[in-house]
Amino acid sequence: MLFRSTSAISLKANWTRNKKTLTINPSGGVYDGKTTNTTVEVDEGSQYQLQIPTKENFTFGGWDTNPSSSYNSTTRELTIGTSDITITAKWNNIKRTLTIDANGGIYEDNKSIVTMEVNQGEEYSLKTPTKGGFDFDGWTSEPAGVYNSSTGKITIPASDVTLYAKWKNKVCPSTPTCTQALWNRQKH
């Protein structure tokens, strides 16, 4: 049946925006208090205000985004494209300086002092230095990282670190001809 009217008819279109799924992956960090993905339904073409995620021992390096969307790092707004999108947090390691001072001995490559850049929060394996006439007696530092003498490793703290070798005199073997003074002069 056709509808015919002799009077004017006014029609009004009602539009609703297409909804898209935005998945926010903190990539090992924390976003909105969660370490798991956050999923949000958003309008296609809209702007979505993102929070800055956090991750211990790292700085936030931005978002990896889908090509159908764009992210403005100044305003922290994500423009939602025409498809569902997953964004993933990017992280930069916080770098710290680790200085190793063999305190008169040799650490590596015939050097007494070695300086290197290391990642905060990571564990670094220490070599055993050498010094003639002395036995290595561990490391000391101020401020201290977390040094585990049984494993020879240090966990890099949230500051630069200098480690100093500790030494003790070698002990003369128990023989009738060895005196400690003679032993020390021979630099064993």
PDB file of N, CA and C in Angstrom, residues 45-124:
ATOM      1  N   GLY A  45      35.600   8.905  14.775  1.00  0.00           N
ATOM      2  CA  GLY A  45      35.867  10.307  14.474  1.00  0.00           C
ATOM      3  C   GLY A  45      35.995  11.201  15.700  1.00  0.00           C
ATOM      4  N   SER A  46      35.769  10.651  16.887  1.00  0.00           N
ATOM      5  CA  SER A  46      35.838  11.470  18.101  1.00  0.00           C
ATOM      6  C   SER A  46      37.272  11.561  18.625  1.00  0.00           C
ATOM      7  N   GLN A  47      37.458  12.394  19.630  1.00  0.00           N
ATOM      8  CA  GLN A  47      38.748  12.540  20.316  1.00  0.00           C
ATOM      9  C   GLN A  47      38.637  11.828  21.656  1.00  0.00           C
ATOM     10  N   TYR A  48      39.666  11.067  21.998  1.00  0.00           N
ATOM     11  CA  TYR A  48      39.687  10.378  23.283  1.00  0.00           C
ATOM     12  C   TYR A  48      40.926  10.822  24.035  1.00  0.00           C
ATOM     13  N   GLN A  49      40.718  11.336  25.250  1.00  0.00           N
ATOM     14  CA  GLN A  49      41.820  11.831  26.093  1.00  0.00           C
ATOM     15  C   GLN A  49      42.485  10.660  26.799  1.00  0.00           C
ATOM     16  N   LEU A  50      43.776  10.462  26.523  1.00  0.00           N
ATOM     17  CA  LEU A  50      44.520   9.358  27.125  1.00  0.00           C
ATOM     18  C   LEU A  50      45.274   9.813  28.365  1.00  0.00           C
ATOM     19  N   GLN A  51      45.409   8.924  29.317  1.00  0.00           N
ATOM     20  CA  GLN A  51      46.246   9.165  30.486  1.00  0.00           C
ATOM     21  C   GLN A  51      47.674   8.758  30.146  1.00  0.00           C
ATOM     22  N   ILE A  52      48.612   9.187  30.965  1.00  0.00           N
ATOM     23  CA  ILE A  52      49.993   8.756  30.811  1.00  0.00           C
ATOM     24  C   ILE A  52      50.198   7.528  31.701  1.00  0.00           C
ATOM     25  N   PRO A  53      50.558   6.384  31.112  1.00  0.00           N
ATOM     26  CA  PRO A  53      50.797   5.194  31.926  1.00  0.00           C
ATOM     27  C   PRO A  53      52.146   5.297  32.642  1.00  0.00           C
ATOM     28  N   THR A  54      52.371   4.415  33.581  1.00  0.00           N
ATOM     29  CA  THR A  54      53.643   4.387  34.314  1.00  0.00           C
ATOM     30  C   THR A  54      54.194   2.972  34.300  1.00  0.00           C
ATOM     31  N   LYS A  55      55.522   2.887  34.432  1.00  0.00           N
ATOM     32  CA  LYS A  55      56.189   1.596  34.531  1.00  0.00           C
ATOM     33  C   LYS A  55      57.478   1.817  35.306  1.00  0.00           C
ATOM     34  N   GLU A  56      57.669   1.010  36.344  1.00  0.00           N
ATOM     35  CA  GLU A  56      58.848   1.161  37.188  1.00  0.00           C
ATOM     36  C   GLU A  56      60.119   0.999  36.366  1.00  0.00           C
ATOM     37  N   ASN A  57      61.072   1.918  36.576  1.00  0.00           N
ATOM     38  CA  ASN A  57      62.383   1.937  35.924  1.00  0.00           C
ATOM     39  C   ASN A  57      62.341   2.308  34.445  1.00  0.00           C
ATOM     40  N   PHE A  58      61.224   2.851  33.966  1.00  0.00           N
ATOM     41  CA  PHE A  58      61.092   3.262  32.575  1.00  0.00           C
ATOM     42  C   PHE A  58      60.412   4.629  32.495  1.00  0.00           C
ATOM     43  N   THR A  59      60.635   5.330  31.383  1.00  0.00           N
ATOM     44  CA  THR A  59      59.872   6.541  31.078  1.00  0.00           C
ATOM     45  C   THR A  59      58.949   6.223  29.910  1.00  0.00           C
ATOM     46  N   PHE A  60      57.804   6.880  29.891  1.00  0.00           N
ATOM     47  CA  PHE A  60      56.816   6.666  28.834  1.00  0.00           C
ATOM     48  C   PHE A  60      57.341   7.262  27.532  1.00  0.00           C
ATOM     49  N   GLY A  61      57.275   6.495  26.446  1.00  0.00           N
ATOM     50  CA  GLY A  61      57.801   6.946  25.155  1.00  0.00           C
ATOM     51  C   GLY A  61      56.736   7.170  24.101  1.00  0.00           C
ATOM     52  N   GLY A  62      55.464   7.244  24.504  1.00  0.00           N
ATOM     53  CA  GLY A  62      54.382   7.469  23.539  1.00  0.00           C
ATOM     54  C   GLY A  62      53.580   6.204  23.301  1.00  0.00           C
ATOM     55  N   TRP A  63      52.723   6.281  22.282  1.00  0.00           N
ATOM     56  CA  TRP A  63      51.841   5.159  21.959  1.00  0.00           C
ATOM     57  C   TRP A  63      52.129   4.668  20.547  1.00  0.00           C
ATOM     58  N   ASP A  64      52.151   3.357  20.377  1.00  0.00           N
ATOM     59  CA  ASP A  64      52.119   2.763  19.039  1.00  0.00           C
ATOM     60  C   ASP A  64      50.650   2.724  18.665  1.00  0.00           C
ATOM     61  N   THR A  65      50.295   3.361  17.551  1.00  0.00           N
ATOM     62  CA  THR A  65      48.882   3.467  17.181  1.00  0.00           C
ATOM     63  C   THR A  65      48.604   2.792  15.851  1.00  0.00           C
ATOM     64  N   ASN A  66      47.333   2.566  15.616  1.00  0.00           N
ATOM     65  CA  ASN A  66      46.810   2.004  14.385  1.00  0.00           C
ATOM     66  C   ASN A  66      46.855   3.083  13.295  1.00  0.00           C
ATOM     67  N   PRO A  67      47.141   2.719  12.032  1.00  0.00           N
ATOM     68  CA  PRO A  67      47.205   3.733  10.968  1.00  0.00           C
ATOM     69  C   PRO A  67      45.902   4.510  10.751  1.00  0.00           C
ATOM     70  N   SER A  68      44.761   3.963  11.169  1.00  0.00           N
ATOM     71  CA  SER A  68      43.500   4.683  10.949  1.00  0.00           C
ATOM     72  C   SER A  68      43.206   5.690  12.056  1.00  0.00           C
ATOM     73  N   SER A  69      44.146   5.899  12.961  1.00  0.00           N
ATOM     74  CA  SER A  69      43.943   6.866  14.042  1.00  0.00           C
ATOM     75  C   SER A  69      45.184   7.741  14.132  1.00  0.00           C
ATOM     76  N   SER A  70      45.084   8.797  14.930  1.00  0.00           N
ATOM     77  CA  SER A  70      46.267   9.641  15.140  1.00  0.00           C
ATOM     78  C   SER A  70      46.307  10.077  16.599  1.00  0.00           C
ATOM     79  N   TYR A  71      47.535  10.254  17.109  1.00  0.00           N
ATOM     80  CA  TYR A  71      47.745  10.619  18.511  1.00  0.00           C
ATOM     81  C   TYR A  71      48.514  11.924  18.565  1.00  0.00           C
ATOM     82  N   ASN A  72      47.998  12.876  19.351  1.00  0.00           N
ATOM     83  CA  ASN A  72      48.674  14.155  19.575  1.00  0.00           C
ATOM     84  C   ASN A  72      49.310  14.089  20.958  1.00  0.00           C
ATOM     85  N   SER A  73      50.654  14.009  20.996  1.00  0.00           N
ATOM     86  CA  SER A  73      51.339  13.833  22.284  1.00  0.00           C
ATOM     87  C   SER A  73      51.254  15.077  23.161  1.00  0.00           C
ATOM     88  N   THR A  74      51.025  16.254  22.572  1.00  0.00           N
ATOM     89  CA  THR A  74      50.909  17.483  23.367  1.00  0.00           C
ATOM     90  C   THR A  74      49.598  17.513  24.140  1.00  0.00           C
ATOM     91  N   THR A  75      48.499  17.207  23.450  1.00  0.00           N
ATOM     92  CA  THR A  75      47.179  17.251  24.100  1.00  0.00           C
ATOM     93  C   THR A  75      46.784  15.891  24.685  1.00  0.00           C
ATOM     94  N   ARG A  76      47.552  14.854  24.350  1.00  0.00           N
ATOM     95  CA  ARG A  76      47.272  13.478  24.764  1.00  0.00           C
ATOM     96  C   ARG A  76      45.925  12.988  24.234  1.00  0.00           C
ATOM     97  N   GLU A  77      45.511  13.517  23.062  1.00  0.00           N
ATOM     98  CA  GLU A  77      44.244  13.102  22.470  1.00  0.00           C
ATOM     99  C   GLU A  77      44.479  12.137  21.318  1.00  0.00           C
ATOM    100  N   LEU A  78      43.658  11.113  21.289  1.00  0.00           N
ATOM    101  CA  LEU A  78      43.671  10.130  20.222  1.00  0.00           C
ATOM    102  C   LEU A  78      42.444  10.381  19.367  1.00  0.00           C
ATOM    103  N   THR A  79      42.642  10.578  18.066  1.00  0.00           N
ATOM    104  CA  THR A  79      41.522  10.717  17.144  1.00  0.00           C
ATOM    105  C   THR A  79      41.164   9.324  16.666  1.00  0.00           C
ATOM    106  N   ILE A  80      39.904   8.944  16.889  1.00  0.00           N
ATOM    107  CA  ILE A  80      39.452   7.597  16.574  1.00  0.00           C
ATOM    108  C   ILE A  80      39.148   7.508  15.084  1.00  0.00           C
ATOM    109  N   GLY A  81      39.719   6.490  14.446  1.00  0.00           N
ATOM    110  CA  GLY A  81      39.538   6.295  13.013  1.00  0.00           C
ATOM    111  C   GLY A  81      38.302   5.482  12.694  1.00  0.00           C
ATOM    112  N   THR A  82      38.343   4.819  11.541  1.00  0.00           N
ATOM    113  CA  THR A  82      37.174   4.106  11.022  1.00  0.00           C
ATOM    114  C   THR A  82      37.152   2.622  11.385  1.00  0.00           C
ATOM    115  N   SER A  83      38.104   2.192  12.192  1.00  0.00           N
ATOM    116  CA  SER A  83      38.112   0.775  12.591  1.00  0.00           C
ATOM    117  C   SER A  83      38.465   0.667  14.069  1.00  0.00           C
ATOM    118  N   ASP A  84      38.224  -0.506  14.625  1.00  0.00           N
ATOM    119  CA  ASP A  84      38.641  -0.751  16.006  1.00  0.00           C
ATOM    120  C   ASP A  84      40.148  -0.551  16.091  1.00  0.00           C
ATOM    121  N   ILE A  85      40.610  -0.152  17.262  1.00  0.00           N
ATOM    122  CA  ILE A  85      42.020   0.190  17.386  1.00  0.00           C
ATOM    123  C   ILE A  85      42.590  -0.356  18.689  1.00  0.00           C
ATOM    124  N   THR A  86      43.843  -0.799  18.607  1.00  0.00           N
ATOM    125  CA  THR A  86      44.612  -1.166  19.791  1.00  0.00           C
ATOM    126  C   THR A  86      45.843  -0.273  19.811  1.00  0.00           C
ATOM    127  N   ILE A  87      46.060   0.391  20.922  1.00  0.00           N
ATOM    128  CA  ILE A  87      47.274   1.183  21.080  1.00  0.00           C
ATOM    129  C   ILE A  87      48.124   0.527  22.162  1.00  0.00           C
ATOM    130  N   THR A  88      49.432   0.609  21.993  1.00  0.00           N
ATOM    131  CA  THR A  88      50.358  -0.050  22.911  1.00  0.00           C
ATOM    132  C   THR A  88      51.364   0.960  23.429  1.00  0.00           C
ATOM    133  N   ALA A  89      51.555   0.993  24.743  1.00  0.00           N
ATOM    134  CA  ALA A  89      52.521   1.912  25.359  1.00  0.00           C
ATOM    135  C   ALA A  89      53.930   1.546  24.912  1.00  0.00           C
ATOM    136  N   LYS A  90      54.732   2.571  24.640  1.00  0.00           N
ATOM    137  CA  LYS A  90      56.159   2.382  24.333  1.00  0.00           C
ATOM    138  C   LYS A  90      56.945   2.873  25.546  1.00  0.00           C
ATOM    139  N   TRP A  91      58.025   2.182  25.874  1.00  0.00           N
ATOM    140  CA  TRP A  91      58.797   2.489  27.071  1.00  0.00           C
ATOM    141  C   TRP A  91      60.267   2.700  26.733  1.00  0.00           C
ATOM    142  N   ASN A  92      60.889   3.628  27.441  1.00  0.00           N
ATOM    143  CA  ASN A  92      62.321   3.887  27.321  1.00  0.00           C
ATOM    144  C   ASN A  92      62.991   3.543  28.650  1.00  0.00           C
ATOM    145  N   ASN A  93      64.065   2.771  28.580  1.00  0.00           N
ATOM    146  CA  ASN A  93      64.815   2.448  29.795  1.00  0.00           C
ATOM    147  C   ASN A  93      65.402   3.730  30.388  1.00  0.00           C
ATOM    148  N   ILE A  94      65.395   3.813  31.715  1.00  0.00           N
ATOM    149  CA  ILE A  94      66.095   4.898  32.401  1.00  0.00           C
ATOM    150  C   ILE A  94      67.545   4.456  32.540  1.00  0.00           C
ATOM    151  N   LYS A  95      68.437   5.255  32.018  1.00  0.00           N
ATOM    152  CA  LYS A  95      69.865   4.914  32.029  1.00  0.00           C
ATOM    153  C   LYS A  95      70.540   5.514  33.258  1.00  0.00           C
ATOM    154  N   ARG A  96      71.450   4.755  33.834  1.00  0.00           N
ATOM    155  CA  ARG A  96      72.252   5.188  34.978  1.00  0.00           C
ATOM    156  C   ARG A  96      73.721   4.916  34.675  1.00  0.00           C
ATOM    157  N   THR A  97      74.594   5.660  35.340  1.00  0.00           N
ATOM    158  CA  THR A  97      76.026   5.456  35.183  1.00  0.00           C
ATOM    159  C   THR A  97      76.528   4.582  36.321  1.00  0.00           C
ATOM    160  N   LEU A  98      77.201   3.502  35.955  1.00  0.00           N
ATOM    161  CA  LEU A  98      77.832   2.608  36.922  1.00  0.00           C
ATOM    162  C   LEU A  98      79.333   2.779  36.766  1.00  0.00           C
ATOM    163  N   THR A  99      79.983   3.240  37.838  1.00  0.00           N
ATOM    164  CA  THR A  99      81.438   3.381  37.842  1.00  0.00           C
ATOM    165  C   THR A  99      82.004   2.335  38.785  1.00  0.00           C
ATOM    166  N   ILE A 100      82.969   1.579  38.279  1.00  0.00           N
ATOM    167  CA  ILE A 100      83.606   0.545  39.078  1.00  0.00           C
ATOM    168  C   ILE A 100      85.060   0.961  39.282  1.00  0.00           C
ATOM    169  N   ASP A 101      85.416   1.154  40.544  1.00  0.00           N
ATOM    170  CA  ASP A 101      86.767   1.576  40.914  1.00  0.00           C
ATOM    171  C   ASP A 101      87.437   0.415  41.638  1.00  0.00           C
ATOM    172  N   ALA A 102      88.460  -0.158  40.991  1.00  0.00           N
ATOM    173  CA  ALA A 102      89.147  -1.319  41.570  1.00  0.00           C
ATOM    174  C   ALA A 102      90.053  -0.918  42.732  1.00  0.00           C
ATOM    175  N   ASN A 103      90.092   0.379  43.057  1.00  0.00           N
ATOM    176  CA  ASN A 103      90.766   0.859  44.270  1.00  0.00           C
ATOM    177  C   ASN A 103      92.222   0.379  44.330  1.00  0.00           C
ATOM    178  N   GLY A 104      92.942   0.664  43.233  1.00  0.00           N
ATOM    179  CA  GLY A 104      94.346   0.260  43.174  1.00  0.00           C
ATOM    180  C   GLY A 104      94.574  -1.067  42.489  1.00  0.00           C
ATOM    181  N   GLY A 105      93.499  -1.775  42.209  1.00  0.00           N
ATOM    182  CA  GLY A 105      93.605  -3.057  41.515  1.00  0.00           C
ATOM    183  C   GLY A 105      93.216  -2.894  40.051  1.00  0.00           C
ATOM    184  N   ILE A 106      92.980  -4.001  39.386  1.00  0.00           N
ATOM    185  CA  ILE A 106      92.578  -4.017  37.977  1.00  0.00           C
ATOM    186  C   ILE A 106      91.203  -4.672  37.884  1.00  0.00           C
ATOM    187  N   TYR A 107      90.266  -3.979  37.182  1.00  0.00           N
ATOM    188  CA  TYR A 107      88.924  -4.541  37.017  1.00  0.00           C
ATOM    189  C   TYR A 107      88.815  -5.322  35.713  1.00  0.00           C
ATOM    190  N   GLU A 108      89.010  -4.652  34.590  1.00  0.00           N
ATOM    191  CA  GLU A 108      88.975  -5.324  33.289  1.00  0.00           C
ATOM    192  C   GLU A 108      89.781  -4.521  32.276  1.00  0.00           C
ATOM    193  N   ASP A 109      90.215  -5.159  31.226  1.00  0.00           N
ATOM    194  CA  ASP A 109      91.003  -4.508  30.166  1.00  0.00           C
ATOM    195  C   ASP A 109      92.158  -3.699  30.723  1.00  0.00           C
ATOM    196  N   ASN A 110      92.776  -4.213  31.783  1.00  0.00           N
ATOM    197  CA  ASN A 110      93.933  -3.567  32.421  1.00  0.00           C
ATOM    198  C   ASN A 110      93.611  -2.159  32.948  1.00  0.00           C
ATOM    199  N   LYS A 111      92.344  -1.930  33.300  1.00  0.00           N
ATOM    200  CA  LYS A 111      91.907  -0.623  33.809  1.00  0.00           C
ATOM    201  C   LYS A 111      91.503  -0.754  35.277  1.00  0.00           C
ATOM    202  N   SER A 112      91.814   0.298  36.018  1.00  0.00           N
ATOM    203  CA  SER A 112      91.437   0.327  37.427  1.00  0.00           C
ATOM    204  C   SER A 112      90.030   0.898  37.613  1.00  0.00           C
ATOM    205  N   ILE A 113      89.659   1.867  36.742  1.00  0.00           N
ATOM    206  CA  ILE A 113      88.331   2.484  36.832  1.00  0.00           C
ATOM    207  C   ILE A 113      87.609   2.278  35.506  1.00  0.00           C
ATOM    208  N   VAL A 114      86.398   1.750  35.583  1.00  0.00           N
ATOM    209  CA  VAL A 114      85.579   1.493  34.402  1.00  0.00           C
ATOM    210  C   VAL A 114      84.227   2.163  34.622  1.00  0.00           C
ATOM    211  N   THR A 115      83.769   2.917  33.623  1.00  0.00           N
ATOM    212  CA  THR A 115      82.465   3.585  33.693  1.00  0.00           C
ATOM    213  C   THR A 115      81.602   3.085  32.545  1.00  0.00           C
ATOM    214  N   MET A 116      80.344   2.775  32.843  1.00  0.00           N
ATOM    215  CA  MET A 116      79.431   2.267  31.812  1.00  0.00           C
ATOM    216  C   MET A 116      78.014   2.753  32.062  1.00  0.00           C
ATOM    217  N   GLU A 117      77.209   2.740  30.999  1.00  0.00           N
ATOM    218  CA  GLU A 117      75.802   3.096  31.107  1.00  0.00           C
ATOM    219  C   GLU A 117      75.011   1.802  31.228  1.00  0.00           C
ATOM    220  N   VAL A 118      74.120   1.740  32.235  1.00  0.00           N
ATOM    221  CA  VAL A 118      73.331   0.545  32.499  1.00  0.00           C
ATOM    222  C   VAL A 118      71.876   0.945  32.722  1.00  0.00           C
ATOM    223  N   ASN A 119      70.974  -0.014  32.645  1.00  0.00           N
ATOM    224  CA  ASN A 119      69.547   0.259  32.825  1.00  0.00           C
ATOM    225  C   ASN A 119      69.157   0.176  34.292  1.00  0.00           C
ATOM    226  N   GLN A 120      68.451   1.207  34.743  1.00  0.00           N
ATOM    227  CA  GLN A 120      67.946   1.235  36.114  1.00  0.00           C
ATOM    228  C   GLN A 120      67.054   0.020  36.347  1.00  0.00           C
ATOM    229  N   GLY A 121      67.210  -0.608  37.517  1.00  0.00           N
ATOM    230  CA  GLY A 121      66.372  -1.736  37.902  1.00  0.00           C
ATOM    231  C   GLY A 121      66.883  -3.077  37.416  1.00  0.00           C
ATOM    232  N   GLU A 122      67.855  -3.075  36.511  1.00  0.00           N
ATOM    233  CA  GLU A 122      68.375  -4.339  36.016  1.00  0.00           C
ATOM    234  C   GLU A 122      69.518  -4.833  36.888  1.00  0.00           C
ATOM    235  N   GLU A 123      69.747  -6.108  36.812  1.00  0.00           N
ATOM    236  CA  GLU A 123      70.829  -6.726  37.577  1.00  0.00           C
ATOM    237  C   GLU A 123      72.078  -6.766  36.695  1.00  0.00           C
ATOM    238  N   TYR A 124      73.196  -6.365  37.267  1.00  0.00           N
ATOM    239  CA  TYR A 124      74.464  -6.351  36.549  1.00  0.00           C
ATOM    240  C   TYR A 124      75.437  -7.276  37.267  1.00  0.00           C
TER     241      TYR A 124
END
